[in-house]
N, CA and C of each residue as an Amber inpcrd file, in Angstrom:
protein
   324
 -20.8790000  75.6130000  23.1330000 -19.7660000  75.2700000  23.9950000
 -19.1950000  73.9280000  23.5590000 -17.9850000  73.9180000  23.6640000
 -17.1030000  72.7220000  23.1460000 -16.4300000  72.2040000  24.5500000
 -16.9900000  71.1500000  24.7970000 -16.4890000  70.2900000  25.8090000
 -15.2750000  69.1490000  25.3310000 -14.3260000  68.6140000  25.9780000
 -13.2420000  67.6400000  25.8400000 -12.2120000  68.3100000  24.9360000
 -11.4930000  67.4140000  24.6330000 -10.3490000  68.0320000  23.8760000
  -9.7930000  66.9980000  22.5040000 -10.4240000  66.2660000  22.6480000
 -10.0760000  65.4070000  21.6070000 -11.0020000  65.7660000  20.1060000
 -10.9440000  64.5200000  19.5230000 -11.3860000  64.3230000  18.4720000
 -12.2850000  62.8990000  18.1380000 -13.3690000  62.6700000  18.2410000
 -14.2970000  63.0650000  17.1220000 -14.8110000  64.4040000  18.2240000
 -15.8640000  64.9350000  17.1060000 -16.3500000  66.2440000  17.8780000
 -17.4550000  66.4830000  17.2460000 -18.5940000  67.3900000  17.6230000
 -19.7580000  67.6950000  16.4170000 -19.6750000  69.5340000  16.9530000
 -19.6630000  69.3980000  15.7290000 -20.6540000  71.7430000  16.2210000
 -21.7250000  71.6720000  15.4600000 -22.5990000  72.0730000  16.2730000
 -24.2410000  72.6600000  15.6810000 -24.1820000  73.9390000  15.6080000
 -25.0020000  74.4200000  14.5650000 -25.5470000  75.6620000  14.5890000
 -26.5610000  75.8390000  14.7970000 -26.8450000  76.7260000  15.7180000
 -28.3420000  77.4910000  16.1580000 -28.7970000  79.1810000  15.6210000
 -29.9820000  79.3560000  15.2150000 -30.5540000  80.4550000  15.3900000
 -31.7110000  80.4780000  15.8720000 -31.8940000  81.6120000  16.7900000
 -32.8880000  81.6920000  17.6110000 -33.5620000  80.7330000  18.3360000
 -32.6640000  79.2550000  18.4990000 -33.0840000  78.2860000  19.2630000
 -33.1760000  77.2380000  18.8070000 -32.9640000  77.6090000  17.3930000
 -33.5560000  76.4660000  16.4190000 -31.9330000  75.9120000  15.8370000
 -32.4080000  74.6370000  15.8400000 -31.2460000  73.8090000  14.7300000
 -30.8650000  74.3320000  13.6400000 -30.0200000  75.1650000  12.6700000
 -29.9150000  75.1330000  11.3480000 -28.9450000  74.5950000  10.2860000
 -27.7780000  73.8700000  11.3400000 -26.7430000  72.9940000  10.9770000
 -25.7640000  72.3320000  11.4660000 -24.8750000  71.3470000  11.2100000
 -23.8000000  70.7790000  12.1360000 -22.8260000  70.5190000  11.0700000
 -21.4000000  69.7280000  11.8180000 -20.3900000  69.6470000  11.3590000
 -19.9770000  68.6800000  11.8260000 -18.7550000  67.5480000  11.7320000
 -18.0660000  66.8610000  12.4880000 -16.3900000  67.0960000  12.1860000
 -15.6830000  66.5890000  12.9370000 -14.9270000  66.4260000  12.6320000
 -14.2430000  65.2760000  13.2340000 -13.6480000  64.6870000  12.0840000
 -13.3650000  63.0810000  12.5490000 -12.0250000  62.9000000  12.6400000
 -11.4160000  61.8820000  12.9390000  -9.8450000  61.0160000  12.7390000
 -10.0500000  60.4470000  11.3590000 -10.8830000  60.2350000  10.9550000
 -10.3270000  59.5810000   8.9010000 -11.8750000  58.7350000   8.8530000
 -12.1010000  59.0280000   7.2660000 -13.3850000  59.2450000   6.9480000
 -13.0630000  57.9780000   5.8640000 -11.8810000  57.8910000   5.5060000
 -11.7450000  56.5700000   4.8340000 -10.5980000  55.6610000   5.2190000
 -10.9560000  54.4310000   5.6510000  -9.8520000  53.6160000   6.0810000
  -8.6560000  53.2520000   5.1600000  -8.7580000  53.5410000   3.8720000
  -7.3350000  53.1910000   2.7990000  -6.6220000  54.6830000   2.7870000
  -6.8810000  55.5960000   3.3320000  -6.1010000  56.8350000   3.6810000
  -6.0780000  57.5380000   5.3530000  -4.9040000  56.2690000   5.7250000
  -5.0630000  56.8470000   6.9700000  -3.9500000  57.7600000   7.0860000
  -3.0950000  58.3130000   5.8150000  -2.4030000  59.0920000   6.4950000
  -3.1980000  60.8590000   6.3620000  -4.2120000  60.7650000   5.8990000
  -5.1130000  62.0170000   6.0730000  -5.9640000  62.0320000   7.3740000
  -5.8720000  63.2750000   8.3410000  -6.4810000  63.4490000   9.0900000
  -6.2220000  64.8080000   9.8310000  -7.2120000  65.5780000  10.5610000
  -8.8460000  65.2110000  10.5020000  -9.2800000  65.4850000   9.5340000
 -10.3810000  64.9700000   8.8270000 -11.6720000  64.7660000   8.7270000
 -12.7140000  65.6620000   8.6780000 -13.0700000  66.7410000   7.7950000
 -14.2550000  67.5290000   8.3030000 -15.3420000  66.6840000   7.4490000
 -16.8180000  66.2140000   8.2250000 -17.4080000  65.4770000   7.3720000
 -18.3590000  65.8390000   8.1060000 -19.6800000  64.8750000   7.2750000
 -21.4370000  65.2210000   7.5620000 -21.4830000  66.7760000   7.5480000
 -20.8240000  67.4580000   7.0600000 -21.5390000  69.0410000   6.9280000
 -23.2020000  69.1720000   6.4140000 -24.3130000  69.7470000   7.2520000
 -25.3980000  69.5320000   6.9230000 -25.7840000  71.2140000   7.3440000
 -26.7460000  71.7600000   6.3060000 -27.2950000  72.6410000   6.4590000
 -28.8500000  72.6680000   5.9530000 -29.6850000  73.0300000   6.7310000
 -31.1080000  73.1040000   6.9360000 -31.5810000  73.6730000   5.2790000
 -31.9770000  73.0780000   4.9050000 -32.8510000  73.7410000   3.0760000
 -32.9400000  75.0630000   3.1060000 -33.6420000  75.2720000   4.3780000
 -34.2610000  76.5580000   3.9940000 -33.4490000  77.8640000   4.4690000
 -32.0900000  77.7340000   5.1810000 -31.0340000  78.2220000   6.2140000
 -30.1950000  78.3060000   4.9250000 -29.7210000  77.7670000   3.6270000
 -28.8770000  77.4020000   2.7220000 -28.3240000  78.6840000   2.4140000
 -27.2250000  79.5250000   1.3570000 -26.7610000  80.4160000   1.2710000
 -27.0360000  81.7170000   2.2550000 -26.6870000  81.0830000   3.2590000
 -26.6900000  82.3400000   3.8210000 -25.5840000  82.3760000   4.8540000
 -24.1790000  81.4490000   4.2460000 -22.8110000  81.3130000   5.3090000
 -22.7150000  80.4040000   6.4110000 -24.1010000  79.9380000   6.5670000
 -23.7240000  78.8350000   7.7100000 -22.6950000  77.5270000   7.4400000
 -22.8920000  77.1740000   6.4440000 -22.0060000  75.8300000   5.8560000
 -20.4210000  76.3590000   6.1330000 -19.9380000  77.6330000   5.2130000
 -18.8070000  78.3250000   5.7870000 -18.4750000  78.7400000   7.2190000
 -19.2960000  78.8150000   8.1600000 -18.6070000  78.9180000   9.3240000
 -18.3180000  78.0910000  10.3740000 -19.6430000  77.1630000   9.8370000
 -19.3190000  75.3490000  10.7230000 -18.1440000  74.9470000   9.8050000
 -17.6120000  75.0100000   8.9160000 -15.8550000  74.5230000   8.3750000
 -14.9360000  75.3360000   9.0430000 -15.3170000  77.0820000   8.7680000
 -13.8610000  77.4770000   9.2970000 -14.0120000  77.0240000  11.0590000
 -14.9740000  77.0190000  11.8690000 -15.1430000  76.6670000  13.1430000
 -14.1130000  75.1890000  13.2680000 -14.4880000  73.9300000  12.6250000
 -14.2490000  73.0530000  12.5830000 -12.6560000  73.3340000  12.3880000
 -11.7130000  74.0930000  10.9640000 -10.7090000  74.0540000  10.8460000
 -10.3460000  74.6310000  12.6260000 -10.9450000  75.7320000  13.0030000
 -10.0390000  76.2010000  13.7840000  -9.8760000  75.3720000  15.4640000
 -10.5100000  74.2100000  15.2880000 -10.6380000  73.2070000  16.2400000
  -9.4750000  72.6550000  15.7680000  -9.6290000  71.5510000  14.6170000
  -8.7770000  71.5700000  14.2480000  -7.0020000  71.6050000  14.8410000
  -7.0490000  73.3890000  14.6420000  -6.1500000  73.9360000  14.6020000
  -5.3710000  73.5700000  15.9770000  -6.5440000  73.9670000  16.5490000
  -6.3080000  73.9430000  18.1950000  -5.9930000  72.7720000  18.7840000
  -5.6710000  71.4870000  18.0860000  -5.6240000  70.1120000  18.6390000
  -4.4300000  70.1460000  18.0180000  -3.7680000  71.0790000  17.2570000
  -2.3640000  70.5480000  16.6030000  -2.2430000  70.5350000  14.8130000
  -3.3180000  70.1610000  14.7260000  -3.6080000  69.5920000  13.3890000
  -3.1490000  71.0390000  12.3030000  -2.0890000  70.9130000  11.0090000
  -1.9310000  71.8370000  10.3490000  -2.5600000  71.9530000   9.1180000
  -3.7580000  70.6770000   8.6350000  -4.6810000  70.2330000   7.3810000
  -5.3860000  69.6160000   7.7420000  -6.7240000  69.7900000   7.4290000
  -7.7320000  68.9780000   7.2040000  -8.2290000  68.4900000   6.1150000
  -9.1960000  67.2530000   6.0540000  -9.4690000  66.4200000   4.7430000
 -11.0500000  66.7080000   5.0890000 -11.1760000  66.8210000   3.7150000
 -12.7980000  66.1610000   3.2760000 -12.7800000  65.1610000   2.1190000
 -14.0810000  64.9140000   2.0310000 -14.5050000  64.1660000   0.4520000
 -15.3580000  64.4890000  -0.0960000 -15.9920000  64.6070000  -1.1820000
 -16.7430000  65.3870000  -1.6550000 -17.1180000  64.5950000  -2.8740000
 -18.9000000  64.7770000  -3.6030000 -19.0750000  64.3850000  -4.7650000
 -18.8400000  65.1000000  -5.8390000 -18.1620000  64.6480000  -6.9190000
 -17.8970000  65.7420000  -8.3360000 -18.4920000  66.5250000  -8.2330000
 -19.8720000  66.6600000  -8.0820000 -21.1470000  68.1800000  -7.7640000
 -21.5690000  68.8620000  -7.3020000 -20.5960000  68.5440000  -5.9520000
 -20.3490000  69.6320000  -4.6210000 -18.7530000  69.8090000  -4.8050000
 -17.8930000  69.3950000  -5.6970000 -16.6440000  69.8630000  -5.2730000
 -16.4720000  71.2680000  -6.2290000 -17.4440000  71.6830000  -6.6740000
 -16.9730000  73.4270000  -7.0460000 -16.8480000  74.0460000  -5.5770000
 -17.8290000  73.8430000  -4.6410000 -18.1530000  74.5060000  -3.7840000
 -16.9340000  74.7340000  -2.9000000 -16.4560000  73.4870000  -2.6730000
 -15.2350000  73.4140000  -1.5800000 -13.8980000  73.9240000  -2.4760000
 -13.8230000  73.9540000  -3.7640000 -12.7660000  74.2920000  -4.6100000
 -12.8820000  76.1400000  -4.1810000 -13.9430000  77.0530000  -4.3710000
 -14.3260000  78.2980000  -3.9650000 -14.3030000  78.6180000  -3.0710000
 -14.1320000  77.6190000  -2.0870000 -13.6370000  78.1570000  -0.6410000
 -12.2310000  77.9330000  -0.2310000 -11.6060000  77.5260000  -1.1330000
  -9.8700000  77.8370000  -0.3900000  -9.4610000  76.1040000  -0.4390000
 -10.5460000  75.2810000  -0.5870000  -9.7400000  73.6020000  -0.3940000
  -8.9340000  72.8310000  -1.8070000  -8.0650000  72.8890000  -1.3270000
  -7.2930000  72.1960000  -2.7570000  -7.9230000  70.6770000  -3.2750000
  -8.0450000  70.3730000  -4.1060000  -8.1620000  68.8720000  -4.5780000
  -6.9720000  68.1770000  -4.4170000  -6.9280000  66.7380000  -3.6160000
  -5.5520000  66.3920000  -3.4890000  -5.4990000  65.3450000  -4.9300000
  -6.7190000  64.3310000  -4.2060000  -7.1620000  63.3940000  -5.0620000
  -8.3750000  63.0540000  -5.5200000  -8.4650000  61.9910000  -6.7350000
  -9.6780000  62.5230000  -7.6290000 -10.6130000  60.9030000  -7.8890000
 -11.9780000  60.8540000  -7.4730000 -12.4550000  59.2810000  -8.1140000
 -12.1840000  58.1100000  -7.2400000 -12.1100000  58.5470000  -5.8390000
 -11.3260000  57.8950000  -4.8040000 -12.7860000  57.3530000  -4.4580000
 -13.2860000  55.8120000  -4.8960000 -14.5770000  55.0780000  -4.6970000
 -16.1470000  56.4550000  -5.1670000 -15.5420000  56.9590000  -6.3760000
 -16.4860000  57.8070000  -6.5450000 -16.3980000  59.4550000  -6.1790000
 -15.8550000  59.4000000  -5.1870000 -14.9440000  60.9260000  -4.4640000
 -13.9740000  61.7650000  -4.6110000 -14.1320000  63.2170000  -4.5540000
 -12.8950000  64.2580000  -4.9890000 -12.5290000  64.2700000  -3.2970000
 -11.1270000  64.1580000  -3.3300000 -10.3570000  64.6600000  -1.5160000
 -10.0860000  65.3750000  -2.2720000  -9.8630000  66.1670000  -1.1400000
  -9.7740000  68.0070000  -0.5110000  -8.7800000  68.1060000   0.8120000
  -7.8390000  68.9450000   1.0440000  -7.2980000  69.6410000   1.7640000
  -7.0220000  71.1390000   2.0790000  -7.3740000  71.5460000   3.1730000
  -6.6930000  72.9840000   3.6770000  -6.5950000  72.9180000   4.6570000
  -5.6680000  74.3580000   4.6310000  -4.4530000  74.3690000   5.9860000
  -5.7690000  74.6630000   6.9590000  -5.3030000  74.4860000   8.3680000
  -6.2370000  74.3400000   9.3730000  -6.1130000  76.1120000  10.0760000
C-alpha cells in the first residue's frame, strides 16, 4: 500500500512475507542536474531473489507512480557495468561520465 501523494517514496517487495527488494523514488539524485526529475534510485534486490523480474517491476511500479504524480520521465544513474541492464530495458542514455555515471531516461 502506497500512502501520501508526494514524492520521496519507497516500494518494497515481498514474497511470502519476506523482504526481497525496494525502490525509491526521489526529486533529484544529483544536485548539478536539477532539471532531471524524478529520480528512480537505491534499486536493491536480495542475491538470492536476482533474475527472476523483481528489479523490473519495482521500476515499472516506480515509473507508474511516477506517472501518477504528473511526471512524463524519469532519471536514474547508473555505473558503466550496470548500464547494459537499464539500456535492455527501454532507458535511453541521456548523459555519459557524469562524476563517474551513465544518466538514463524513460517515459514514465
Amino acid at each position: 500500500m502506497i500512502e501520501g501523494e508526494g514524492i520521496p517514496l519507497a516500494l518494497v517487495a515481498h514474497e511470502q512475507g519476506e523482504y526481497v527488494g525496494s525502490v525509491l523514488l526521489i526529486e533529484d539524485d544529483l544536485d548539478d542536474r536539477p532539471q532531471y526529475t524524478p529520480w528512480i534510485a537505491a534499486l536493491w534486490v536480495e542475491p538470492e531473489m536476482r533474475r527472476n523480474g523483481i528489479a523490473a517491476k519495482l521500476m515499472d511500479a516506480a515509473r507508474k507512480e511516477a506517472s501518477a504524480r504528473g511526471h512524463a520521465f524519469c532519471y536514474l544513474c547508473a555505473t558503466p557495468d550496470n548500464s547494459p541492464y537499464y539500456l535492455a530495458r527501454g532507458f535511453k542514455q541521456i548523459e555519459s561520465e557524469v562524476s563517474g555515471l551513465n544518466l538514463f531516461s524513460i517515459s514514465c
